[in-house]
Amino acid sequence: MEPDHANKVLSSPPALEAKDNLSMMHSKFICCKLYISESRNTMAIDAIDSAARSDPQVAVLSKFEDCLYNRVRYTLVSYIVNDSSTDELIYSPIRKVLMAMMESAFSTINLELHSGAHPRMGVNDDLSFHPLGQATMEDAVRLAKLVASDIGNDLQVPVFLYAAAHPTGKSVGAIRRELGYYRPNYMGSQWSGSMLPDVLPISPDEGPSNVSSERGATTCERKGWGAPIGASSCTLPWRLHRDCMLAGPGSCQCLSSSDCCGADCSRSRT
């Protein structure tokens, strides 16, 4: 059961009083990496791009498409607002943008028609949340759970929480193994069509146990960064973009949920 303060979650920014300092209000930021199972369908990508850029308060730091994997990763960042009495996260514009992106993906992508060289269990395959600036790991967990609830309840898509977002810290690898995520079903090294049974063998943390073969399921978690990234002013999105892209094209392009930023890394699967 949600605590009493759960009903304080806001769907729009709280009104600022005259004494409020905007720079202080925006001292906490959350980064989200969203992995979508598509990169070849131009109409779908254009629709998702439009949703990603629908709110100027949410910065799109990077977008990486891999045609072989048939997968795209978006890296977004925005501020969060905490309740002054409980310090619980109650609002972030990134929440509504993520929902718009996923709705666009579901309306333009059919998992039954998808194939690629990267494992996946759903159209919106994975989300990871990363605290920045003065935001805490607890803030990232809170936002991850709110978004997971949105996906499960509003979009009726099963969501599996993992790592710090899961009650027992269950790893994404354990969940994926139980769901057969790593087993290719086409030409020995490809994943094609829906991979999940109509009824899931394990219960999701949010959403139904029945799976739409067109939408699949989603995993969601909270992660920290491999290297510290500062955040102390409104120039945060541009400094983040600089740090993330510092290594140049072709370097930080892992399409797994454990990819890094600000350092070279090889493309890998999780």
C-alpha positions as MATLAB code, in Angstrom:
seq = 'MEPDHANKVLSSPPALEAKDNLSMMHSKFICCKLYISESRNTMAIDAIDSAARSDPQVAVLSKFEDCLYNRVRYTLVSYIVNDSSTDELIYSPIRKVLMAMMESAFSTINLELHSGAHPRMGVNDDLSFHPLGQATMEDAVRLAKLVASDIGNDLQVPVFLYAAAHPTGKSVGAIRRELGYYRPNYMGSQWSGSMLPDVLPISPDEGPSNVSSERGATTCERKGWGAPIGASSCTLPWRLHRDCMLAGPGSCQCLSSSDCCGADCSRSRT';
ca = [
       0.000    0.000    0.000;
       1.267    3.497   -0.885;
       2.134    5.762    2.071;
      -0.114    8.720    2.904;
       2.108   11.152    1.066;
       1.745    9.200   -2.203;
      -1.349   11.227   -3.075;
       0.817   14.332   -3.226;
       2.337   13.261   -6.552;
       1.657   16.046   -9.036;
       0.824   15.896  -12.735;
       1.924   19.496  -13.345;
       4.613   21.782  -11.875;
       3.871   23.193   -8.400;
       3.237   26.935   -8.206;
       6.266   28.921   -7.081;
       5.950   31.430   -4.266;
       7.823   34.711   -4.498;
      10.382   33.550   -1.963;
      11.239   30.450   -3.986;
      14.554   30.536   -5.779;
      14.285   28.863   -9.184;
      17.911   27.735   -9.231;
      17.394   26.051   -5.869;
      14.170   24.424   -7.064;
      16.120   22.976   -9.966;
      19.124   21.652   -8.094;
      17.957   18.046   -8.494;
      17.947   16.263  -11.829;
      17.156   12.802  -13.119;
      18.519   11.213  -16.274;
      16.582    8.431  -17.989;
      17.776    6.052  -20.669;
      14.932    4.519  -22.661;
      15.525    1.573  -24.998;
      12.997    1.042  -27.792;
      12.948   -1.979  -30.084;
      13.040   -0.187  -33.436;
      15.480    1.763  -35.606;
      14.462    0.896  -39.189;
      10.915    2.283  -39.219;
      11.309    5.981  -40.033;
       7.668    6.820  -39.301;
       7.918    5.268  -35.835;
      11.207    6.991  -34.996;
       9.863   10.370  -36.167;
       6.797    9.994  -33.927;
       8.931    9.029  -30.924;
      11.330   11.914  -31.632;
       8.426   14.355  -31.666;
       7.200   13.075  -28.295;
      10.720   13.236  -26.830;
      10.969   16.920  -27.736;
       7.429   17.875  -26.731;
       8.475   19.645  -23.508;
      11.348   22.186  -23.486;
      11.952   21.349  -19.812;
      13.168   17.891  -20.865;
      16.499   17.765  -22.698;
      17.297   15.015  -25.197;
      20.999   14.500  -24.514;
      21.558   11.805  -27.101;
      19.887    9.340  -29.409;
      21.671    6.264  -30.708;
      20.186    4.006  -33.381;
      21.608    0.604  -34.272;
      20.239   -0.886  -37.497;
      21.690   -4.350  -36.837;
      20.143   -4.486  -33.380;
      17.008   -2.702  -34.689;
      17.050   -0.765  -31.427;
      17.306    2.873  -30.357;
      18.428    4.420  -27.076;
      17.304    7.858  -25.932;
      19.058    9.671  -23.088;
      16.882   12.347  -21.461;
      17.323   14.625  -18.463;
      15.059   16.952  -16.494;
      14.585   18.380  -13.026;
      12.590   16.895  -10.168;
      10.575   18.550   -7.402;
      10.407   17.110   -3.883;
       7.755   17.640   -1.228;
       9.083   20.147    1.315;
       7.788   18.195    4.324;
       8.643   14.608    3.335;
      11.406   15.167    0.736;
       9.587   12.647   -1.493;
       9.749   13.244   -5.229;
       6.355   14.567   -6.329;
       6.910   15.908   -9.847;
       9.180   15.744  -12.885;
       8.324   16.766  -16.458;
      10.286   13.753  -17.698;
       7.499   11.467  -16.476;
       4.909   12.794  -18.932;
       7.425   12.884  -21.804;
       8.382    9.252  -21.232;
       4.721    8.251  -21.358;
       4.237   10.191  -24.592;
       7.265    8.472  -26.113;
       6.039    5.026  -25.120;
       2.518    5.715  -26.378;
       4.019    6.799  -29.710;
       6.124    3.648  -29.821;
       3.148    1.387  -29.096;
       1.027    3.094  -31.761;
       3.665    2.714  -34.498;
       5.588   -0.491  -33.643;
       4.321   -4.074  -33.642;
       6.672   -6.449  -31.825;
       5.319   -9.376  -33.857;
       6.873   -7.782  -36.963;
      10.166   -6.844  -35.284;
      13.485   -8.651  -35.695;
      17.052   -7.799  -34.784;
      20.378   -9.021  -33.436;
      19.717   -7.837  -29.871;
      17.485   -9.637  -27.353;
      14.316   -7.833  -26.301;
      11.057   -8.585  -24.535;
       8.996   -5.564  -25.533;
       8.540   -2.552  -27.775;
       9.695   -0.365  -24.869;
      12.310   -2.795  -23.661;
      14.018   -1.093  -20.726;
      14.210    2.134  -18.734;
      16.942    3.127  -16.304;
      16.917    6.187  -14.034;
      20.059    7.977  -12.821;
      20.252   10.683  -10.113;
      22.216   13.825  -10.957;
      23.148   16.978   -9.088;
      21.647   16.884   -5.594;
      19.161   14.139   -6.487;
      19.484   10.941   -4.476;
      19.233    7.268   -5.321;
      15.903    7.304   -3.466;
      14.645   10.003   -5.853;
      15.581    7.831   -8.822;
      13.872    4.786   -7.282;
      10.735    6.829   -6.592;
      10.556    8.071  -10.186;
      11.265    4.595  -11.576;
       8.349    3.189   -9.566;
       5.997    6.008  -10.601;
       6.787    5.493  -14.285;
       6.491    1.715  -13.896;
       3.033    2.232  -12.371;
       2.056    4.487  -15.287;
       3.139    1.852  -17.804;
       1.469   -1.021  -15.995;
      -1.814    0.678  -15.119;
      -2.356    3.185  -17.936;
      -0.811    1.258  -20.837;
      -1.565   -2.236  -19.482;
       1.961   -3.485  -20.162;
       3.732   -5.778  -17.648;
       6.689   -4.114  -15.919;
       9.466   -5.876  -14.009;
      11.426   -3.775  -11.517;
      15.031   -4.721  -10.828;
      18.148   -3.669   -8.930;
      17.412   -0.929   -6.350;
      13.852   -0.514   -7.634;
      13.040   -4.161   -6.783;
      12.066   -5.021   -3.170;
      14.829   -7.657   -2.910;
      17.277   -6.130   -5.396;
      16.660   -8.826   -8.012;
      18.979   -8.434  -10.990;
      17.813   -7.798  -14.522;
      19.804  -10.845  -15.623;
      17.833  -13.108  -13.302;
      14.521  -11.750  -14.576;
      15.565  -12.038  -18.194;
      16.808  -15.593  -17.806;
      13.484  -16.630  -16.282;
      11.700  -15.112  -19.280;
      13.988  -16.640  -21.930;
      15.295  -13.221  -22.972;
      18.730  -14.393  -24.069;
      17.612  -17.237  -26.355;
      17.511  -16.249  -30.052;
      14.666  -17.800  -32.020;
      15.655  -17.005  -35.607;
      18.714  -18.000  -37.672;
      20.670  -18.825  -34.521;
      21.524  -15.234  -33.604;
      18.380  -13.184  -34.228;
      15.310  -12.355  -32.163;
      12.107  -12.225  -34.186;
       8.489  -11.595  -33.217;
       7.045  -11.914  -29.739;
       9.259  -13.902  -27.350;
       7.022  -14.110  -24.282;
       4.174  -16.555  -23.573;
       0.619  -15.209  -23.405;
       0.705  -15.644  -19.614;
       3.956  -14.747  -17.873;
       5.698  -17.501  -15.850;
       6.613  -14.949  -13.161;
       4.468  -12.112  -11.830;
       5.328   -8.563  -12.945;
       5.682   -5.795  -10.372;
       3.202   -3.622  -12.257;
       0.599   -4.326  -14.908;
      -1.119   -7.514  -16.058;
       0.295  -11.037  -16.133;
      -1.143  -11.450  -19.628;
       1.116  -10.206  -22.407;
       0.144   -8.473  -25.630;
       2.214  -10.056  -28.404;
       2.275   -6.660  -30.135;
       3.643   -4.779  -27.087;
       5.519   -7.298  -24.938;
       6.836   -6.345  -21.486;
       9.240   -3.809  -19.960;
      11.990   -3.727  -17.324;
      12.654   -0.671  -15.150;
      15.357    0.222  -12.626;
      17.457    2.808  -10.832;
      21.187    3.033  -11.510;
      24.052    5.257  -10.513;
      26.606    6.625  -12.942;
      29.945    4.920  -13.416;
      31.689    8.277  -13.094;
      30.513   11.439  -11.314;
      28.883   14.105  -13.443;
      28.442   17.519  -11.860;
      25.161   19.416  -11.922;
      24.999   22.826  -10.343;
      23.366   25.216  -12.812;
      20.934   25.593  -15.677;
      23.758   24.658  -18.089;
      23.453   21.065  -16.859;
      22.007   19.580  -20.093;
      24.828   21.010  -22.208;
      27.549   19.920  -19.793;
      25.984   16.477  -19.611;
      25.906   16.306  -23.384;
      29.576   17.271  -23.475;
      30.495   14.600  -20.921;
      28.414   11.921  -22.621;
      29.789   12.686  -26.081;
      33.381   13.442  -25.065;
      34.752   10.195  -26.440;
      33.385   10.967  -29.909;
      31.243    9.008  -32.359;
      31.216    5.254  -32.018;
      32.557    5.110  -28.463;
      29.841    5.259  -25.810;
      27.190    3.392  -27.737;
      26.296    0.358  -25.646;
      22.689   -0.618  -26.187;
      22.400   -2.493  -22.919;
      20.956   -1.216  -19.662;
      24.432   -1.213  -18.124;
      26.071    1.087  -20.658;
      28.387    3.816  -19.442;
      28.862    7.489  -20.207;
      31.927    9.680  -20.431;
      34.314    6.822  -21.207;
      35.037    4.375  -23.990;
      33.201    1.098  -23.853;
      32.508   -1.753  -26.198;
      28.984   -2.566  -27.310;
      27.631   -5.374  -25.177;
      24.487   -7.205  -24.157;
      23.037   -7.691  -20.696;
];
